Amino acid sequence: MTTHTFTLIIDGPDLQADALIDDVFEAGCDDALIGRADGIQFADFDRDADTFQDAVLTAVAELESIRSVTVMRLANAGLVSMADIAARTGRTRESVRLLITGKRGPGGFPPPVTDPRSRYRLWRSDEVAAWLRENLNVLLSDTAGDHVRAAISATLELRHHRTHLNDAERSDLRTLVDS
């Protein structure tokens, strides 16, 4: 068994309230630290499980067994900023910016997944890691499981948004998921 570290973003009652603290532990989340930052509630886990997916899915089920609690998404779900890339590679932000714009290195840096005109862009960490490995022979050790992280978080997000769609919209979107 491996210890998997992750953070879940939670919607619902304040789990740090005296009335709910016992519920968190009774649900099986004795390996979680519940917190709040800028009005967003989260649970930091160090969970022992065979796989990352097993660790996250059991944590989601346990948290959601508590009345009115919904897990919204997985934090750090395989997306990185320019600052994250710099920190992971030991480069400066300017060095990374030059790689992104093609002014240094071989060019062809992966496109951002957010609006490319935005000042605050994000990239898929698995694509960045592959580009760095193939083009600069730089290995990033902490990208294992990024596809699973992204898929779990996307599924949680879809589950949340699905509740706000009518039947026709759900049906239309089902074709995207099933293709």
PDB file of C-alpha atoms in Angstrom:
ATOM      1  CA  MET A   1       0.000   0.000   0.000  1.00  0.00           C
ATOM      2  CA  THR A   2       1.115   3.537  -0.783  1.00  0.00           C
ATOM      3  CA  THR A   3       0.325   6.812   0.933  1.00  0.00           C
ATOM      4  CA  HIS A   4      -1.353   9.198  -1.511  1.00  0.00           C
ATOM      5  CA  THR A   5      -1.496  12.931  -0.796  1.00  0.00           C
ATOM      6  CA  PHE A   6      -4.282  15.032  -2.302  1.00  0.00           C
ATOM      7  CA  THR A   7      -6.733  17.826  -1.563  1.00  0.00           C
ATOM      8  CA  LEU A   8     -10.468  17.781  -2.173  1.00  0.00           C
ATOM      9  CA  ILE A   9     -12.517  20.977  -2.496  1.00  0.00           C
ATOM     10  CA  ILE A  10     -15.768  20.677  -0.528  1.00  0.00           C
ATOM     11  CA  ASP A  11     -19.139  22.383  -0.597  1.00  0.00           C
ATOM     12  CA  GLY A  12     -21.516  22.177   2.321  1.00  0.00           C
ATOM     13  CA  PRO A  13     -21.574  22.800   6.038  1.00  0.00           C
ATOM     14  CA  ASP A  14     -18.477  23.868   7.950  1.00  0.00           C
ATOM     15  CA  LEU A  15     -16.823  20.545   8.782  1.00  0.00           C
ATOM     16  CA  GLN A  16     -14.689  22.260  11.413  1.00  0.00           C
ATOM     17  CA  ALA A  17     -17.805  23.132  13.420  1.00  0.00           C
ATOM     18  CA  ASP A  18     -18.039  21.316  16.734  1.00  0.00           C
ATOM     19  CA  ALA A  19     -21.257  19.601  15.653  1.00  0.00           C
ATOM     20  CA  LEU A  20     -19.593  17.952  12.627  1.00  0.00           C
ATOM     21  CA  ILE A  21     -16.046  17.157  13.750  1.00  0.00           C
ATOM     22  CA  ASP A  22     -17.072  13.722  15.028  1.00  0.00           C
ATOM     23  CA  ASP A  23     -19.002  13.058  11.799  1.00  0.00           C
ATOM     24  CA  VAL A  24     -15.804  13.551   9.778  1.00  0.00           C
ATOM     25  CA  PHE A  25     -13.926  10.965  11.836  1.00  0.00           C
ATOM     26  CA  GLU A  26     -16.865   8.556  11.995  1.00  0.00           C
ATOM     27  CA  ALA A  27     -17.146   8.721   8.200  1.00  0.00           C
ATOM     28  CA  GLY A  28     -13.603   7.346   7.982  1.00  0.00           C
ATOM     29  CA  CYS A  29     -11.706  10.566   7.318  1.00  0.00           C
ATOM     30  CA  ASP A  30      -9.317  10.330  10.259  1.00  0.00           C
ATOM     31  CA  ASP A  31      -6.516  10.837   7.713  1.00  0.00           C
ATOM     32  CA  ALA A  32      -7.812  14.256   6.631  1.00  0.00           C
ATOM     33  CA  LEU A  33      -7.124  17.784   7.745  1.00  0.00           C
ATOM     34  CA  ILE A  34     -10.121  20.028   7.145  1.00  0.00           C
ATOM     35  CA  GLY A  35      -9.485  23.705   6.450  1.00  0.00           C
ATOM     36  CA  ARG A  36     -10.791  26.841   4.811  1.00  0.00           C
ATOM     37  CA  ALA A  37      -8.986  29.447   2.707  1.00  0.00           C
ATOM     38  CA  ASP A  38     -10.645  32.472   1.123  1.00  0.00           C
ATOM     39  CA  GLY A  39     -14.064  30.988   1.861  1.00  0.00           C
ATOM     40  CA  ILE A  40     -13.273  27.675   0.171  1.00  0.00           C
ATOM     41  CA  GLN A  41     -13.429  24.555   2.318  1.00  0.00           C
ATOM     42  CA  PHE A  42     -10.972  21.750   1.626  1.00  0.00           C
ATOM     43  CA  ALA A  43      -9.779  18.431   2.990  1.00  0.00           C
ATOM     44  CA  ASP A  44      -6.090  17.528   2.800  1.00  0.00           C
ATOM     45  CA  PHE A  45      -5.605  13.763   2.760  1.00  0.00           C
ATOM     46  CA  ASP A  46      -2.666  11.449   3.325  1.00  0.00           C
ATOM     47  CA  ARG A  47      -4.483   8.232   2.506  1.00  0.00           C
ATOM     48  CA  ASP A  48      -3.103   4.703   2.292  1.00  0.00           C
ATOM     49  CA  ALA A  49      -4.483   2.802  -0.706  1.00  0.00           C
ATOM     50  CA  ASP A  50      -3.317   0.566  -3.520  1.00  0.00           C
ATOM     51  CA  THR A  51      -3.888   3.264  -6.138  1.00  0.00           C
ATOM     52  CA  PHE A  52      -4.380   7.015  -6.230  1.00  0.00           C
ATOM     53  CA  GLN A  53      -7.817   6.478  -7.734  1.00  0.00           C
ATOM     54  CA  ASP A  54      -8.853   4.172  -4.856  1.00  0.00           C
ATOM     55  CA  ALA A  55      -7.616   6.723  -2.324  1.00  0.00           C
ATOM     56  CA  VAL A  56      -9.584   9.593  -3.857  1.00  0.00           C
ATOM     57  CA  LEU A  57     -12.778   7.661  -4.550  1.00  0.00           C
ATOM     58  CA  THR A  58     -12.991   6.292  -1.003  1.00  0.00           C
ATOM     59  CA  ALA A  59     -12.340   9.770   0.411  1.00  0.00           C
ATOM     60  CA  VAL A  60     -15.103  11.250  -1.762  1.00  0.00           C
ATOM     61  CA  ALA A  61     -17.570   8.538  -0.691  1.00  0.00           C
ATOM     62  CA  GLU A  62     -16.715   8.998   2.987  1.00  0.00           C
ATOM     63  CA  LEU A  63     -16.996  12.789   2.909  1.00  0.00           C
ATOM     64  CA  GLU A  64     -20.267  12.658   1.018  1.00  0.00           C
ATOM     65  CA  SER A  65     -21.727  10.268   3.584  1.00  0.00           C
ATOM     66  CA  ILE A  66     -21.849  13.333   5.870  1.00  0.00           C
ATOM     67  CA  ARG A  67     -25.130  15.228   5.538  1.00  0.00           C
ATOM     68  CA  SER A  68     -25.150  17.992   2.899  1.00  0.00           C
ATOM     69  CA  VAL A  69     -21.467  17.563   1.949  1.00  0.00           C
ATOM     70  CA  THR A  70     -20.505  17.516  -1.738  1.00  0.00           C
ATOM     71  CA  VAL A  71     -16.994  17.131  -3.096  1.00  0.00           C
ATOM     72  CA  MET A  72     -16.641  19.659  -5.901  1.00  0.00           C
ATOM     73  CA  ARG A  73     -13.243  18.863  -7.377  1.00  0.00           C
ATOM     74  CA  LEU A  74      -9.738  17.658  -6.814  1.00  0.00           C
ATOM     75  CA  ALA A  75      -7.261  20.474  -6.233  1.00  0.00           C
ATOM     76  CA  ASN A  76      -4.125  20.554  -8.400  1.00  0.00           C
ATOM     77  CA  ALA A  77      -5.710  18.270 -10.960  1.00  0.00           C
ATOM     78  CA  GLY A  78      -2.867  18.122 -13.428  1.00  0.00           C
ATOM     79  CA  LEU A  79      -2.717  21.815 -14.287  1.00  0.00           C
ATOM     80  CA  VAL A  80       0.357  23.987 -13.812  1.00  0.00           C
ATOM     81  CA  SER A  81       1.093  27.683 -14.077  1.00  0.00           C
ATOM     82  CA  MET A  82       4.245  29.273 -15.403  1.00  0.00           C
ATOM     83  CA  ALA A  83       5.390  29.678 -11.783  1.00  0.00           C
ATOM     84  CA  ASP A  84       4.715  25.969 -11.120  1.00  0.00           C
ATOM     85  CA  ILE A  85       6.762  24.978 -14.172  1.00  0.00           C
ATOM     86  CA  ALA A  86       9.603  27.219 -13.031  1.00  0.00           C
ATOM     87  CA  ALA A  87       9.557  25.744  -9.524  1.00  0.00           C
ATOM     88  CA  ARG A  88       9.449  22.142 -10.778  1.00  0.00           C
ATOM     89  CA  THR A  89      12.312  22.666 -13.212  1.00  0.00           C
ATOM     90  CA  GLY A  90      14.494  24.979 -11.128  1.00  0.00           C
ATOM     91  CA  ARG A  91      14.268  27.651 -13.825  1.00  0.00           C
ATOM     92  CA  THR A  92      13.250  31.261 -13.499  1.00  0.00           C
ATOM     93  CA  ARG A  93       9.819  32.379 -14.661  1.00  0.00           C
ATOM     94  CA  GLU A  94      11.511  34.396 -17.391  1.00  0.00           C
ATOM     95  CA  SER A  95      13.328  31.301 -18.631  1.00  0.00           C
ATOM     96  CA  VAL A  96      10.030  29.412 -18.764  1.00  0.00           C
ATOM     97  CA  ARG A  97       8.296  32.337 -20.484  1.00  0.00           C
ATOM     98  CA  LEU A  98      10.977  32.284 -23.189  1.00  0.00           C
ATOM     99  CA  LEU A  99      10.454  28.535 -23.701  1.00  0.00           C
ATOM    100  CA  ILE A 100       6.689  29.033 -23.924  1.00  0.00           C
ATOM    101  CA  THR A 101       6.986  31.801 -26.505  1.00  0.00           C
ATOM    102  CA  GLY A 102       9.585  29.880 -28.516  1.00  0.00           C
ATOM    103  CA  LYS A 103      12.263  32.564 -28.054  1.00  0.00           C
ATOM    104  CA  ARG A 104      14.472  29.927 -26.431  1.00  0.00           C
ATOM    105  CA  GLY A 105      14.626  26.215 -26.902  1.00  0.00           C
ATOM    106  CA  PRO A 106      13.324  24.215 -29.857  1.00  0.00           C
ATOM    107  CA  GLY A 107       9.822  25.742 -29.897  1.00  0.00           C
ATOM    108  CA  GLY A 108       6.580  23.828 -29.955  1.00  0.00           C
ATOM    109  CA  PHE A 109       5.786  24.257 -26.259  1.00  0.00           C
ATOM    110  CA  PRO A 110       2.350  22.785 -25.464  1.00  0.00           C
ATOM    111  CA  PRO A 111      -0.523  25.260 -25.724  1.00  0.00           C
ATOM    112  CA  PRO A 112      -2.234  26.416 -22.531  1.00  0.00           C
ATOM    113  CA  VAL A 113      -5.622  24.937 -21.667  1.00  0.00           C
ATOM    114  CA  THR A 114      -6.921  28.334 -20.596  1.00  0.00           C
ATOM    115  CA  ASP A 115      -7.334  31.404 -22.788  1.00  0.00           C
ATOM    116  CA  PRO A 116      -3.928  31.939 -24.434  1.00  0.00           C
ATOM    117  CA  ARG A 117      -4.424  35.705 -24.230  1.00  0.00           C
ATOM    118  CA  SER A 118      -4.862  35.627 -20.470  1.00  0.00           C
ATOM    119  CA  ARG A 119      -2.098  36.721 -18.183  1.00  0.00           C
ATOM    120  CA  TYR A 120      -2.818  33.731 -15.936  1.00  0.00           C
ATOM    121  CA  ARG A 121      -2.533  30.717 -18.185  1.00  0.00           C
ATOM    122  CA  LEU A 122      -2.485  27.059 -17.183  1.00  0.00           C
ATOM    123  CA  TRP A 123      -1.005  24.020 -18.923  1.00  0.00           C
ATOM    124  CA  ARG A 124      -1.552  20.290 -18.565  1.00  0.00           C
ATOM    125  CA  SER A 125       1.350  19.094 -16.501  1.00  0.00           C
ATOM    126  CA  ASP A 126       1.651  15.781 -18.367  1.00  0.00           C
ATOM    127  CA  GLU A 127       2.058  17.645 -21.685  1.00  0.00           C
ATOM    128  CA  VAL A 128       4.641  20.002 -20.188  1.00  0.00           C
ATOM    129  CA  ALA A 129       6.530  17.068 -18.644  1.00  0.00           C
ATOM    130  CA  ALA A 130       6.587  15.201 -21.963  1.00  0.00           C
ATOM    131  CA  TRP A 131       7.801  18.303 -23.836  1.00  0.00           C
ATOM    132  CA  LEU A 132      10.541  18.952 -21.266  1.00  0.00           C
ATOM    133  CA  ARG A 133      11.652  15.310 -21.385  1.00  0.00           C
ATOM    134  CA  GLU A 134      11.677  15.109 -25.190  1.00  0.00           C
ATOM    135  CA  ASN A 135      13.183  18.520 -25.910  1.00  0.00           C
ATOM    136  CA  LEU A 136      15.386  19.420 -22.948  1.00  0.00           C
ATOM    137  CA  ASN A 137      16.022  16.016 -21.348  1.00  0.00           C
ATOM    138  CA  VAL A 138      14.461  17.310 -18.110  1.00  0.00           C
ATOM    139  CA  LEU A 139      12.625  14.710 -16.035  1.00  0.00           C
ATOM    140  CA  LEU A 140       9.848  15.745 -13.667  1.00  0.00           C
ATOM    141  CA  SER A 141       9.168  13.097 -11.063  1.00  0.00           C
ATOM    142  CA  ASP A 142       5.831  14.360  -9.766  1.00  0.00           C
ATOM    143  CA  THR A 143       3.647  14.012 -12.874  1.00  0.00           C
ATOM    144  CA  ALA A 144       2.721  10.351 -12.447  1.00  0.00           C
ATOM    145  CA  GLY A 145      -1.022   9.920 -12.473  1.00  0.00           C
ATOM    146  CA  ASP A 146      -1.820  13.336 -13.938  1.00  0.00           C
ATOM    147  CA  HIS A 147      -4.331  11.795 -16.361  1.00  0.00           C
ATOM    148  CA  VAL A 148      -6.125  10.078 -13.490  1.00  0.00           C
ATOM    149  CA  ARG A 149      -6.096  13.296 -11.429  1.00  0.00           C
ATOM    150  CA  ALA A 150      -7.532  15.297 -14.311  1.00  0.00           C
ATOM    151  CA  ALA A 151     -10.209  12.680 -15.082  1.00  0.00           C
ATOM    152  CA  ILE A 152     -11.345  12.441 -11.450  1.00  0.00           C
ATOM    153  CA  SER A 153     -11.554  16.205 -11.105  1.00  0.00           C
ATOM    154  CA  ALA A 154     -13.372  16.590 -14.429  1.00  0.00           C
ATOM    155  CA  THR A 155     -15.869  13.921 -13.381  1.00  0.00           C
ATOM    156  CA  LEU A 156     -16.534  15.684 -10.079  1.00  0.00           C
ATOM    157  CA  GLU A 157     -16.990  18.996 -11.927  1.00  0.00           C
ATOM    158  CA  LEU A 158     -19.311  17.401 -14.481  1.00  0.00           C
ATOM    159  CA  ARG A 159     -21.347  15.847 -11.697  1.00  0.00           C
ATOM    160  CA  HIS A 160     -21.780  19.297 -10.128  1.00  0.00           C
ATOM    161  CA  HIS A 161     -22.712  21.074 -13.364  1.00  0.00           C
ATOM    162  CA  ARG A 162     -25.026  18.262 -14.449  1.00  0.00           C
ATOM    163  CA  THR A 163     -27.440  19.205 -11.654  1.00  0.00           C
ATOM    164  CA  HIS A 164     -27.949  22.605 -13.307  1.00  0.00           C
ATOM    165  CA  LEU A 165     -28.816  21.225 -16.761  1.00  0.00           C
ATOM    166  CA  ASN A 166     -32.184  20.219 -18.153  1.00  0.00           C
ATOM    167  CA  ASP A 167     -32.768  16.752 -19.637  1.00  0.00           C
ATOM    168  CA  ALA A 168     -32.159  17.879 -23.239  1.00  0.00           C
ATOM    169  CA  GLU A 169     -28.847  19.532 -22.323  1.00  0.00           C
ATOM    170  CA  ARG A 170     -27.754  16.427 -20.407  1.00  0.00           C
ATOM    171  CA  SER A 171     -28.631  14.243 -23.385  1.00  0.00           C
ATOM    172  CA  ASP A 172     -26.689  16.482 -25.771  1.00  0.00           C
ATOM    173  CA  LEU A 173     -23.632  16.428 -23.524  1.00  0.00           C
ATOM    174  CA  ARG A 174     -23.822  12.666 -23.072  1.00  0.00           C
ATOM    175  CA  THR A 175     -22.788  12.326 -26.730  1.00  0.00           C
ATOM    176  CA  LEU A 176     -19.556  14.166 -25.943  1.00  0.00           C
ATOM    177  CA  VAL A 177     -18.766  11.923 -22.996  1.00  0.00           C
ATOM    178  CA  ASP A 178     -19.579   8.715 -24.860  1.00  0.00           C
ATOM    179  CA  SER A 179     -17.562   9.549 -27.991  1.00  0.00           C
TER     180      SER A 179
END
